[in-house]
Coordinates of C-alpha atoms and ligand atoms in Angstrom, one line a residue:
Chain H
X227 CA -43.9 17.8 -115.0
X228 CA -43.1 14.1 -114.7
X229 CA -43.1 13.7 -118.5
X230 CA -39.4 13.3 -119.3
X231 CA -39.0 10.9 -116.4
X232 CA -42.0 8.9 -117.6
X233 CA -40.5 8.9 -121.1
X234 CA -37.4 7.3 -119.7
X235 CA -39.1 4.8 -117.3
X236 CA -41.8 3.4 -119.5
X237 CA -39.4 1.9 -122.1
X238 CA -36.9 0.9 -119.4
X239 CA -39.6 -1.1 -117.6
X240 CA -40.8 -2.7 -120.9
X241 CA -37.1 -3.6 -121.7
X242 CA -36.7 -5.3 -118.3
X243 CA -40.0 -7.2 -118.7
X244 CA -39.0 -8.4 -122.2
X245 CA -35.6 -9.6 -121.1
X246 CA -37.1 -11.5 -118.1
X247 CA -39.7 -13.0 -120.3
X248 CA -37.1 -14.0 -122.9
X249 CA -34.9 -15.6 -120.2
X250 CA -37.8 -17.5 -118.6
X251 CA -39.3 -18.7 -121.8
X252 CA -36.0 -20.1 -123.1
X253 CA -35.5 -21.8 -119.8
X254 CA -39.0 -23.1 -119.5
X255 CA -39.2 -24.6 -123.0
X256 CA -35.6 -25.6 -123.0
X257 CA -34.9 -23.9 -126.3
X258 CA -31.6 -24.9 -127.9
X259 CA -29.0 -22.1 -127.6
X260 CA -28.4 -22.1 -131.4
X261 CA -32.0 -21.2 -131.9
X262 CA -32.1 -18.5 -129.2
X263 CA -29.6 -18.1 -126.4
X264 CA -30.7 -16.8 -123.1
X265 CA -30.1 -13.1 -122.5
X266 CA -27.9 -14.0 -119.5
X267 CA -25.8 -16.2 -121.7
X268 CA -25.4 -13.4 -124.2
X269 CA -24.5 -10.9 -121.5
X270 CA -22.1 -13.4 -120.0
X271 CA -19.9 -13.0 -123.0
X272 CA -19.5 -9.3 -122.1
X273 CA -19.8 -9.1 -118.3
X274 CA -19.7 -11.7 -115.6
X275 CA -20.7 -11.6 -112.0
X276 CA -19.1 -14.0 -109.5
X277 CA -20.3 -14.3 -105.9
X278 CA -17.8 -15.6 -103.4
X279 CA -19.6 -17.8 -100.9
X280 CA -17.8 -19.0 -97.8
X281 CA -20.3 -21.8 -97.2
X282 CA -19.3 -23.4 -100.5
X283 CA -16.1 -25.3 -100.5
X284 CA -14.1 -25.9 -103.7
X285 CA -11.1 -27.4 -102.0
X286 CA -8.8 -25.4 -104.3
X287 CA -10.0 -27.1 -107.5
X288 CA -10.0 -25.3 -110.8
X289 CA -13.4 -23.8 -111.6
X290 CA -14.4 -22.5 -115.0
X291 CA -16.6 -19.5 -115.2
X292 CA -17.2 -20.3 -118.9
X293 CA -19.4 -17.6 -120.3
X294 CA -22.0 -17.7 -117.5
X295 CA -23.4 -14.4 -116.4
X296 CA -23.6 -15.4 -112.8
X297 CA -21.5 -18.0 -110.9
X298 CA -21.2 -18.8 -107.3
X299 CA -17.6 -19.5 -106.3
X300 CA -16.1 -21.0 -103.2
X301 CA -14.2 -18.5 -101.0
X302 CA -11.1 -20.7 -100.8
X303 CA -10.0 -20.4 -104.5
X304 CA -6.7 -21.6 -105.8
X305 CA -4.1 -18.9 -106.1
X306 CA -4.1 -19.2 -110.0
X307 CA -7.9 -18.8 -110.0
X308 CA -7.6 -15.8 -107.7
X309 CA -5.0 -14.3 -109.9
X310 CA -7.2 -14.7 -113.0
X311 CA -10.2 -13.3 -111.3
X312 CA -8.1 -10.4 -110.1
X313 CA -7.0 -9.8 -113.6
X314 CA -10.6 -9.7 -115.0
X315 CA -12.1 -7.8 -112.1
X316 CA -13.6 -4.4 -112.5
X317 CA -15.0 -3.9 -109.1
X318 CA -15.9 -5.9 -106.0
X319 CA -18.7 -5.1 -103.7
X320 CA -20.4 -6.6 -100.7
X321 CA -24.1 -7.2 -100.6
X322 CA -25.9 -9.2 -97.8
X323 CA -22.7 -10.6 -96.4
X324 CA -21.5 -12.0 -99.7
X325 CA -18.8 -10.5 -101.9
X326 CA -19.6 -10.0 -105.5
X327 CA -17.1 -9.5 -108.3
X328 CA -17.9 -7.8 -111.5
X329 CA -15.7 -9.3 -114.1
X330 CA -14.8 -8.6 -117.7
X331 CA -16.4 -11.3 -120.0
X332 CA -14.2 -13.6 -122.0
X333 CA -15.4 -12.1 -125.3
X334 CA -15.5 -8.5 -124.3
X335 CA -12.1 -7.6 -125.5
X336 CA -12.4 -9.1 -129.0
X337 CA -15.9 -7.8 -129.4
X338 CA -14.9 -4.3 -128.4
X339 CA -11.8 -4.4 -130.6
X340 CA -13.9 -5.6 -133.5
X341 CA -16.6 -2.9 -132.8
X342 CA -14.0 -0.2 -132.8
X343 CA -12.7 -1.4 -136.1
X344 CA -16.1 -1.5 -137.6
X345 CA -17.2 1.8 -136.0
X346 CA -14.2 3.5 -137.7
X347 CA -15.4 2.1 -141.0
X348 CA -18.9 3.3 -140.4
X349 CA -17.8 6.8 -139.3
X350 CA -15.4 7.1 -142.1
X351 CA -18.1 6.2 -144.6
X352 CA -20.5 8.5 -142.9
X353 CA -18.2 11.4 -143.0
X354 CA -17.5 10.9 -146.7
X355 CA -21.1 10.3 -147.6
X356 CA -22.2 13.3 -145.6
X357 CA -19.7 15.7 -147.2
X358 CA -20.4 14.4 -150.7
X359 CA -24.2 14.5 -150.1
X360 CA -24.1 18.1 -148.9
X361 CA -21.8 19.2 -151.6
X362 CA -23.9 17.7 -154.4
X363 CA -27.0 19.0 -152.7
X364 CA -25.7 22.6 -152.7
X365 CA -24.7 22.2 -156.4
X366 CA -28.2 20.8 -157.1
X367 CA -29.9 23.5 -155.3
X368 CA -27.9 26.1 -157.1
X369 CA -28.3 24.8 -160.6
X370 CA -31.9 23.9 -161.2
X371 CA -31.0 22.0 -164.3
X372 CA -28.6 19.8 -162.3
X373 CA -31.3 19.2 -159.8
X374 CA -33.9 18.2 -162.3
X375 CA -31.5 15.9 -164.0
X376 CA -30.2 14.4 -160.8
X377 CA -33.1 14.1 -158.4
X378 CA -35.1 11.3 -160.1
X379 CA -31.9 9.2 -160.1
X380 CA -31.2 10.0 -156.5
X381 CA -34.8 9.0 -155.5
X382 CA -34.6 5.8 -157.5
X383 CA -31.2 5.0 -156.0
X384 CA -32.4 5.7 -152.5
X385 CA -35.0 3.0 -152.8
X386 CA -32.4 0.5 -154.1
X387 CA -30.8 -2.1 -151.9
X388 CA -27.4 -0.5 -152.2
X389 CA -26.0 -3.1 -149.8
X390 CA -26.2 -5.5 -152.7
X391 CA -23.1 -3.8 -154.1
X392 CA -21.1 -4.9 -151.1
X393 CA -19.3 -7.8 -152.7
X394 CA -18.4 -5.6 -155.6
X395 CA -16.9 -2.9 -153.4
X396 CA -15.0 -5.7 -151.6
X397 CA -13.7 -6.7 -154.9
X398 CA -12.8 -3.2 -156.0
X399 CA -11.0 -2.1 -152.9
X400 CA -9.9 -5.5 -151.4
X401 CA -11.6 -7.5 -148.7
X402 CA -9.2 -6.5 -146.0
X403 CA -9.1 -2.8 -146.9
X404 CA -11.4 -0.9 -144.6
X405 CA -12.0 1.4 -147.5
X406 CA -14.2 -1.2 -149.2
X407 CA -16.7 -1.0 -146.3
X408 CA -16.4 2.8 -146.1
X409 CA -17.3 2.9 -149.8
X410 CA -20.5 0.9 -149.2
X411 CA -21.4 3.1 -146.3
X412 CA -20.6 6.2 -148.3
X413 CA -22.9 5.2 -151.1
X414 CA -25.7 4.1 -148.7
X415 CA -25.5 7.4 -146.8
X416 CA -25.1 9.7 -149.7
X417 CA -28.6 9.5 -151.0
X418 CA -30.6 10.2 -147.9
X419 CA -28.3 13.0 -147.0
X420 CA -28.4 14.5 -150.4
X421 CA -32.1 14.2 -150.9
X422 CA -32.9 15.6 -147.5
X423 CA -30.5 18.5 -147.9
X424 CA -31.8 19.4 -151.3
X425 CA -35.3 19.4 -150.0
X426 CA -34.3 21.8 -147.2
X427 CA -32.3 24.1 -149.4
X428 CA -35.0 24.4 -152.0
X429 CA -38.1 24.5 -149.8
X430 CA -37.5 28.1 -148.8
X431 CA -40.5 30.3 -148.0
X432 CA -41.2 32.5 -151.0
X433 CA -41.5 35.6 -148.8
X434 CA -38.2 35.0 -147.1
X435 CA -36.6 34.8 -150.5
X436 CA -38.3 38.1 -151.6
X437 CA -37.0 39.7 -148.5
X438 CA -33.5 38.7 -149.5
X439 CA -34.0 40.0 -153.0
X440 CA -35.2 43.3 -151.6
X441 CA -32.0 43.6 -149.7
X442 CA -30.1 42.9 -153.0
X443 CA -28.5 39.8 -151.4
X444 CA -26.3 37.8 -153.7
X445 CA -26.9 34.1 -154.4
X446 CA -24.2 33.1 -152.1
X447 CA -25.5 35.3 -149.3
X448 CA -28.9 33.7 -149.8
X449 CA -27.3 30.3 -149.6
X450 CA -25.5 31.0 -146.4
X451 CA -28.0 33.1 -144.6
X452 CA -31.2 31.5 -145.7
X453 CA -31.0 28.2 -147.6
X454 CA -28.4 26.5 -145.4
X455 CA -30.1 27.4 -142.0
X456 CA -33.4 26.4 -143.6
X457 CA -31.9 23.0 -144.6
X458 CA -30.4 22.1 -141.2
X459 CA -33.5 20.4 -139.8
X460 CA -33.9 18.2 -142.8
X461 CA -30.2 17.6 -143.0
X462 CA -30.4 16.3 -139.4
X463 CA -33.3 14.0 -140.4
X464 CA -31.1 12.7 -143.2
X465 CA -28.2 12.2 -140.7
X466 CA -30.5 10.2 -138.4
X467 CA -31.3 7.8 -141.2
X468 CA -27.7 7.8 -142.2
X469 CA -26.5 7.0 -138.7
X470 CA -28.7 3.8 -138.7
X471 CA -27.5 2.8 -142.1
X472 CA -23.8 3.3 -141.4
X473 CA -23.4 0.4 -138.9
X474 CA -25.7 -1.8 -141.1
X475 CA -23.6 -1.0 -144.2
X476 CA -20.3 -1.7 -142.5
X477 CA -21.4 -4.9 -140.8
X478 CA -23.2 -6.4 -143.7
X479 CA -20.3 -5.4 -145.9
X480 CA -18.1 -7.5 -143.6
X481 CA -20.4 -10.4 -143.8
X482 CA -19.2 -10.8 -147.3
X483 CA -15.6 -10.9 -146.1
X484 CA -13.1 -8.8 -144.3
X485 CA -10.2 -8.9 -141.8
X486 CA -10.7 -11.1 -138.8
X487 CA -10.8 -8.1 -136.5
X488 CA -14.0 -6.8 -138.1
X489 CA -17.3 -7.1 -136.2
X490 CA -19.2 -8.6 -139.1
X491 CA -16.5 -11.2 -139.6
X492 CA -16.5 -12.0 -135.9
X493 CA -20.3 -12.5 -135.9
X494 CA -20.2 -14.8 -138.9
X495 CA -17.3 -16.8 -137.5
X496 CA -18.8 -17.2 -134.1
X497 CA -22.1 -18.4 -135.7
X498 CA -20.2 -20.8 -137.9
X499 CA -18.6 -22.3 -134.8
X500 CA -21.9 -22.6 -133.1
X501 CA -21.0 -20.0 -130.5
X502 CA -24.3 -18.2 -130.8
X503 CA -24.3 -16.5 -127.5
X504 CA -21.0 -14.8 -128.5
X505 CA -22.4 -13.8 -131.9
X506 CA -25.5 -12.4 -130.2
X507 CA -23.3 -10.5 -127.8
X508 CA -21.5 -8.9 -130.7
X509 CA -24.9 -8.0 -132.3
X510 CA -25.9 -6.5 -129.0
X511 CA -22.9 -4.3 -129.0
X512 CA -23.5 -3.3 -132.6
X513 CA -27.0 -2.3 -131.6
X514 CA -25.7 -0.2 -128.7
X515 CA -23.3 1.5 -131.0
X516 CA -26.1 2.3 -133.4
X517 CA -28.1 3.8 -130.6
X518 CA -25.1 5.8 -129.4
X519 CA -24.6 7.2 -132.9
X520 CA -28.3 8.2 -133.0
X521 CA -28.0 9.9 -129.6
X522 CA -24.9 11.8 -130.6
X523 CA -26.7 13.1 -133.7
X524 CA -29.7 14.0 -131.6
X525 CA -27.5 15.9 -129.2
X526 CA -25.7 17.7 -132.1
X527 CA -29.1 18.6 -133.5
X528 CA -30.2 20.1 -130.2
X529 CA -27.0 22.2 -130.0
X530 CA -27.2 23.3 -133.6
X531 CA -30.9 24.1 -133.7
X532 CA -31.9 25.5 -130.4
X533 CA -34.7 27.4 -132.3
X534 CA -36.3 24.3 -133.8
X535 CA -40.0 23.6 -133.0
X536 CA -39.2 20.1 -131.7
X537 CA -37.2 21.6 -128.9
X538 CA -39.8 24.2 -127.9
X539 CA -40.5 23.0 -124.4
Chain M
X192 CA -36.9 70.0 -154.5
X193 CA -36.2 66.4 -155.5
X194 CA -38.5 64.7 -158.0
X195 CA -41.1 62.1 -157.1
X196 CA -40.0 59.0 -155.2
X197 CA -42.2 56.7 -157.2
X198 CA -43.3 57.2 -160.8
X199 CA -45.4 54.5 -162.5
X200 CA -46.3 55.2 -166.1
X201 CA -48.8 53.1 -168.0
X202 CA -47.9 50.0 -166.1
X203 CA -49.5 46.7 -167.1
X204 CA -49.0 43.4 -165.4
X205 CA -50.4 40.3 -167.1
X206 CA -49.7 37.0 -165.4
X207 CA -49.4 34.0 -167.7
X208 CA -49.9 36.1 -170.8
X209 CA -51.4 34.2 -173.7
X210 CA -52.5 31.2 -171.5
X211 CA -56.1 30.4 -171.0
X212 CA -55.8 31.4 -167.3
X213 CA -54.1 34.7 -167.9
X214 CA -54.7 37.3 -165.3
X215 CA -54.7 41.0 -166.1
X216 CA -53.5 42.0 -162.6
X217 CA -52.7 45.7 -163.3
X218 CA -53.9 47.8 -166.2
X219 CA -52.7 51.3 -167.2
X220 CA -51.4 52.2 -163.8
X221 CA -50.2 55.8 -163.5
X222 CA -49.0 56.8 -160.1
X223 CA -46.7 59.5 -158.7
X224 CA -45.6 59.5 -155.1
X225 CA -43.7 62.4 -153.6
X226 CA -41.1 62.2 -150.9
X227 CA -42.5 61.7 -147.4
X228 CA -46.0 60.9 -148.6
X229 CA -47.9 58.1 -146.8
X230 CA -50.0 56.4 -149.5
X231 CA -52.5 53.6 -148.8
X232 CA -53.7 51.2 -151.5
X233 CA -57.2 49.9 -150.9
X234 CA -59.4 47.8 -153.1
X235 CA -61.2 44.4 -153.3
X236 CA -59.3 41.2 -152.8
X237 CA -57.4 40.2 -155.9
X238 CA -57.4 43.7 -157.5
X239 CA -53.6 43.8 -157.7
X240 CA -52.6 45.8 -154.6
X241 CA -49.8 43.4 -153.7
X242 CA -48.8 43.1 -157.4
X243 CA -48.5 46.9 -157.6
X244 CA -46.3 46.9 -154.4
X245 CA -44.2 44.2 -155.9
X246 CA -43.8 46.1 -159.2
X247 CA -42.5 49.1 -157.2
X248 CA -40.2 46.9 -155.2
X249 CA -38.9 45.1 -158.3
X250 CA -40.0 41.7 -157.0
X251 CA -41.9 41.3 -160.3
X252 CA -41.3 42.9 -163.6
X253 CA -44.3 44.6 -165.2
X254 CA -45.4 43.3 -168.6
X255 CA -45.2 46.9 -170.0
X256 CA -44.8 50.4 -168.7
X257 CA -42.2 52.2 -166.7
X258 CA -41.4 52.1 -163.0
X259 CA -39.0 54.7 -161.9
X260 CA -37.9 54.9 -158.3
X261 CA -35.9 57.8 -156.9
X262 CA -35.1 58.7 -160.5
X263 CA -33.7 55.2 -161.2
X264 CA -35.1 51.9 -162.5
X265 CA -36.9 49.9 -159.9
X266 CA -34.1 47.3 -160.3
X267 CA -31.4 49.8 -159.6
X268 CA -33.3 51.1 -156.6
X269 CA -33.5 47.5 -155.3
X270 CA -29.8 47.0 -155.8
X271 CA -29.2 50.3 -154.0
X272 CA -31.3 49.0 -151.1
X273 CA -33.9 51.7 -151.2
X274 CA -36.7 49.4 -150.1
X275 CA -37.8 48.3 -146.7
X276 CA -40.5 45.6 -147.0
X277 CA -43.0 44.4 -144.5
X278 CA -45.4 41.6 -145.4
X279 CA -48.6 40.5 -143.8
X280 CA -46.7 37.5 -142.2
X281 CA -43.8 38.8 -140.2
X282 CA -41.4 36.5 -142.2
X283 CA -38.8 36.4 -139.5
X284 CA -36.0 33.8 -139.7
X285 CA -36.7 31.1 -137.1
X286 CA -33.1 30.5 -136.5
X287 CA -32.3 34.1 -135.6
X288 CA -33.0 35.8 -132.4
X289 CA -35.1 39.0 -132.5
X290 CA -31.9 41.1 -132.5
X291 CA -30.3 39.0 -135.2
X292 CA -33.4 39.3 -137.3
X293 CA -33.3 43.1 -137.1
X294 CA -29.6 42.9 -138.0
X295 CA -30.1 40.8 -141.1
X296 CA -30.3 43.7 -143.6
X297 CA -27.4 45.4 -141.8
X298 CA -25.2 42.4 -142.1
X299 CA -26.0 42.1 -145.8
X300 CA -25.3 45.8 -146.3
X301 CA -21.9 45.6 -144.6
X302 CA -22.6 48.0 -141.7
X303 CA -19.8 48.1 -139.2
X304 CA -20.2 46.1 -136.1
X305 CA -20.8 49.0 -133.8
X306 CA -23.2 50.5 -136.2
X307 CA -25.1 47.2 -136.4
X308 CA -25.4 47.0 -132.7
X309 CA -26.4 50.6 -132.1
X310 CA -29.0 50.5 -134.8
X311 CA -30.5 47.2 -133.7
X312 CA -30.7 48.6 -130.2
X313 CA -32.3 51.8 -131.3
X314 CA -34.8 49.9 -133.6
X315 CA -35.8 47.5 -130.8
X316 CA -36.4 50.5 -128.5
X317 CA -38.5 52.1 -131.2
X318 CA -40.8 49.1 -131.3
X319 CA -40.5 48.5 -127.6
X320 CA -38.9 45.1 -127.8
X321 CA -35.6 45.7 -126.2
X322 CA -36.3 43.1 -123.5
X323 CA -36.8 40.5 -126.2
X324 CA -33.6 41.0 -128.1
X325 CA -32.4 37.4 -127.3
X326 CA -35.7 35.7 -127.9
X327 CA -36.5 33.5 -130.9
X328 CA -39.5 34.4 -133.1
X329 CA -41.7 31.5 -131.8
X330 CA -41.4 33.0 -128.3
X331 CA -43.2 36.1 -129.5
X332 CA -46.9 36.9 -130.1
X333 CA -48.0 37.8 -133.6
X334 CA -48.1 41.5 -132.9
X335 CA -44.5 41.4 -131.4
X336 CA -43.3 39.5 -134.5
X337 CA -44.8 42.1 -136.7
X338 CA -43.0 44.8 -134.7
X339 CA -39.7 43.0 -135.2
X340 CA -40.4 42.9 -139.0
X341 CA -41.0 46.6 -138.9
X342 CA -37.8 47.2 -137.0
X343 CA -36.0 45.1 -139.5
X344 CA -37.4 47.1 -142.4
X345 CA -36.5 50.4 -140.8
X346 CA -33.1 49.5 -139.5
X347 CA -31.2 50.5 -142.6
X348 CA -33.3 53.7 -143.2
X349 CA -34.7 52.7 -146.6
X350 CA -36.1 55.6 -148.5
X351 CA -39.3 53.7 -149.3
X352 CA -41.3 51.5 -147.0
X353 CA -43.4 49.0 -148.8
X354 CA -46.0 47.4 -146.4
X355 CA -48.4 44.8 -147.6
X356 CA -51.2 44.5 -145.0
X357 CA -48.7 44.5 -142.2
X358 CA -51.3 44.6 -139.5
X359 CA -53.9 42.5 -141.3
X360 CA -53.6 39.5 -139.0
X361 CA -53.6 41.5 -135.8
X362 CA -56.4 42.3 -133.4
X363 CA -57.9 45.8 -133.4
X364 CA -56.2 47.0 -130.2
X365 CA -52.7 46.0 -131.4
X366 CA -53.4 47.3 -134.8
X367 CA -54.3 50.8 -133.5
X368 CA -51.3 50.9 -131.3
X369 CA -49.0 49.9 -134.1
X370 CA -50.7 52.5 -136.4
X371 CA -49.6 55.2 -134.0
X372 CA -46.1 53.7 -133.7
X373 CA -45.8 53.6 -137.4
X374 CA -46.9 57.2 -137.8
X375 CA -44.4 58.2 -135.2
X376 CA -41.6 56.5 -137.0
X377 CA -42.7 57.9 -140.3
X378 CA -42.7 61.5 -138.9
X379 CA -39.2 61.1 -137.5
X380 CA -37.7 59.9 -140.8
X381 CA -38.2 61.1 -144.4
X382 CA -39.5 57.7 -145.4
X383 CA -42.1 57.5 -148.0
X384 CA -44.6 54.8 -147.3
X385 CA -46.7 52.7 -149.6
X386 CA -49.2 50.8 -147.5
X387 CA -51.7 48.1 -148.6
X388 CA -54.7 47.6 -146.4
X389 CA -58.3 46.3 -146.4
X390 CA -59.3 48.7 -143.6
X391 CA -60.9 52.0 -144.7
X392 CA -60.4 53.4 -141.2
X393 CA -56.7 52.4 -141.2
X394 CA -56.2 53.9 -144.6
X395 CA -57.8 57.2 -143.7
X396 CA -56.1 57.4 -140.3
X397 CA -52.6 56.8 -141.6
X398 CA -52.4 58.3 -145.0
X399 CA -51.8 61.5 -146.8
X400 CA -53.4 60.0 -149.8
X401 CA -55.6 56.9 -150.4
X402 CA -55.5 55.2 -153.7
X403 CA -58.6 53.1 -154.5
X404 CA -58.3 50.2 -157.0
X405 CA -60.8 48.1 -158.8
X406 CA -60.4 44.4 -159.8
X407 CA -60.1 42.6 -163.1
X408 CA -58.2 44.3 -164.5
X409 CA -56.7 46.1 -161.5
X410 CA -56.9 49.8 -162.1
X411 CA -56.7 53.0 -160.0
X412 CA -60.2 54.3 -159.8
X413 CA -59.8 57.1 -157.2
X414 CA -57.0 59.1 -155.6
X415 CA -58.2 60.8 -152.4
X416 CA -56.1 63.3 -150.6
X417 CA -56.5 63.0 -146.8
X418 CA -56.4 66.5 -145.5
X419 CA -56.6 65.7 -141.8
X420 CA -54.2 67.6 -139.6
X421 CA -50.9 66.1 -138.6
X422 CA -49.8 64.7 -136.3
X423 CA -52.6 62.1 -136.2
X424 CA -53.6 60.9 -132.8
X425 CA -56.5 59.5 -130.9
X426 CA -58.4 62.8 -131.5
X427 CA -58.1 62.3 -135.2
X428 CA -60.5 59.4 -135.0
X429 CA -63.3 61.7 -133.6
X430 CA -62.7 64.5 -136.1
X431 CA -65.8 65.1 -138.3
X432 CA -63.6 65.3 -141.3
X433 CA -62.3 61.8 -140.5
X434 CA -65.8 60.4 -140.9
X435 CA -66.4 62.4 -144.1
X436 CA -63.2 61.0 -145.6
X437 CA -64.1 57.5 -144.5
X438 CA -67.4 57.9 -146.3
X439 CA -65.6 59.2 -149.4
X440 CA -63.3 56.2 -149.5
X441 CA -66.2 53.8 -148.9
X442 CA -68.1 55.4 -151.7
X443 CA -65.2 55.2 -154.0
X444 CA -64.7 51.5 -153.2
X445 CA -68.4 50.9 -153.8
X446 CA -68.3 52.6 -157.2
X447 CA -65.1 50.7 -158.1
X448 CA -66.7 47.4 -157.3
X449 CA -69.9 48.3 -159.1
X450 CA -67.8 49.4 -162.1
X451 CA -66.1 46.0 -161.9
X452 CA -69.3 44.1 -162.8
X453 CA -69.5 44.7 -166.6
X454 CA -65.8 43.9 -166.9
X455 CA -66.4 40.6 -165.3
X456 CA -69.3 39.7 -167.6
X457 CA -67.4 40.7 -170.6
X458 CA -64.5 38.5 -169.6
Ligands
ATP95 N1 -47.3 35.2 -159.3 C1 -48.5 35.2 -159.9 N2 -48.8 34.4 -160.9 C2 -50.0 34.4 -161.4 N3 -51.0 35.2 -161.0 C3 -50.8 36.0 -160.0 C4 -49.5 36.1 -159.4 N4 -49.5 37.0 -158.4 C5 -50.8 37.5 -158.4 N5 -51.5 36.9 -159.3 C6 -52.9 37.2 -159.7 O1 -53.0 38.6 -159.8 C7 -54.2 39.1 -159.2 C8 -53.9 40.2 -158.3 O2 -53.2 39.6 -157.2 P1 -52.7 40.5 -155.9 O3 -52.1 39.5 -155.0 O4 -51.9 41.6 -156.4 O5 -54.1 40.9 -155.3 P2 -54.3 41.8 -154.0 O6 -55.1 43.0 -154.3 O7 -53.1 41.9 -153.2 O8 -55.3 40.8 -153.2 P3 -55.5 40.6 -151.6 O9 -56.2 41.8 -151.1 O10 -56.4 39.4 -151.5 O11 -54.1 40.4 -151.1 C9 -54.9 37.9 -158.6 O12 -56.0 37.5 -159.5 C10 -53.9 36.9 -158.5 O13 -54.4 35.6 -158.7
MG96 MG1 -52.3 41.1 -151.4

């Protein structure tokens, strides 16, 4: 069946078409870069391509690549220029008689460093929120009274814009303390994880429960052998929601202030300095990280639930 | 000789007692089942067959009356793991393979590792599913799933097998084959079987006794001994006595449903 291939190709083609359309519309209408930078300008902050062309002569002058995605360079570059290209170069390849250099973009290093910092906050918050959510869910599933008292609050809290607490968390734990962002992420993630897990733990088939009773299984055996496996699929749906929220929580938390190394701070500063392409590049990396988190959760789900209907070929 | 395996004395089950929608599911049930009997419960839908089974299995507590199992309370019998239960739906755990599903009660009952494995293997052979040990439930047909459920119920050699329309959702061919398999298993062990069915043929073919019930309130209206020779097999179905007994059960059911009419009007 060509279906999995098609599932990959269709979005890939749409993505390429959108990017090309974006690039050509911005060029055609001469849109100001602070409104909408070209995709190539955004990409140029991360990756650059230089083509060495023997027919162009630069007479050894100093040429700046700036943040352009694609630049044609004369072959007779100054030694300083060659050294700096060498330093930024990932790989060189020949195509149609020309030599192309794939170079590290000027902002790649700061953006990656900031992303790593923010990712750690997101993952830390996610770990804490998940552990807390599961623990409370198990308690809530075990004690009906707890559940009935807690669940309305959880559902109400889940529909609240918890991110609005970000300035308060910043205040509590300190702007530069990564824990302030982790706290926001923890709270944001706690509710979807907990609600989904409770749902899975409680919505156990009545016959399955009777079966356990007929074997004289204890409550903890029922929890381990029936309720928890039964809750895994909905826990994973909770995790997928949480994965998306985690990066949002950390970055938006940083918008309200944080160390210079943080991604959210980087984005706000670049925007304030009118370096929009660079801000967009950072946002792009944040999006890619979000997608990566989602894919990791998807993979974990596949490994943990080989029996689940969604994976029945 | 040991006493009866099941004694129900004057058992009443009223759901939602006192409420406007209260249901008198069982009324004045008296039943004795000796060891190694194969008892079928038959009656109109909603007459309380499942409820009776669940009272025996201590899955519901009767409103009044006594249920004694193997000389103990039903609760104690449940705690002693005397029951193997098979429902109409196989009720397998999706996340366990066939072998792991059969092993579930063995795990809970702390059987040794080697015992677990040998029993699982033996049970899967018994229901002819050895080749599917590593499959997940969704990869099996309905009939195969039900066989797994039976293997699971038998794996720990319960003294009583409670079966609530175990073959109700299966096609005729599969059902007849599983009937024979079940009888084989029953003959090989000293299990006592309490079997709910809607099929007169199935009840007569399998049982040593057929209990007929009537609805609203659920009562036992007939207790018919099935004196067909053992072992039962394909020939049993062409035995003249088989048809006579089918007629007897059908007649008893008709009477029980007719007797049901005034009750309903009175209610
Ligand atoms: N948990 C319950 N709560 C309230 N009413 C119940 C409950 N279980 C059963 N009943 C009622 O008791 C009556 C007998 O139900 P039961 O399931 O025992 O019937 P049944 O003979 O098994 O029917 P069927 O052949 O359709 O399976 C029905 O009227 C049913 O609505
Ligand atoms: Mg029933």
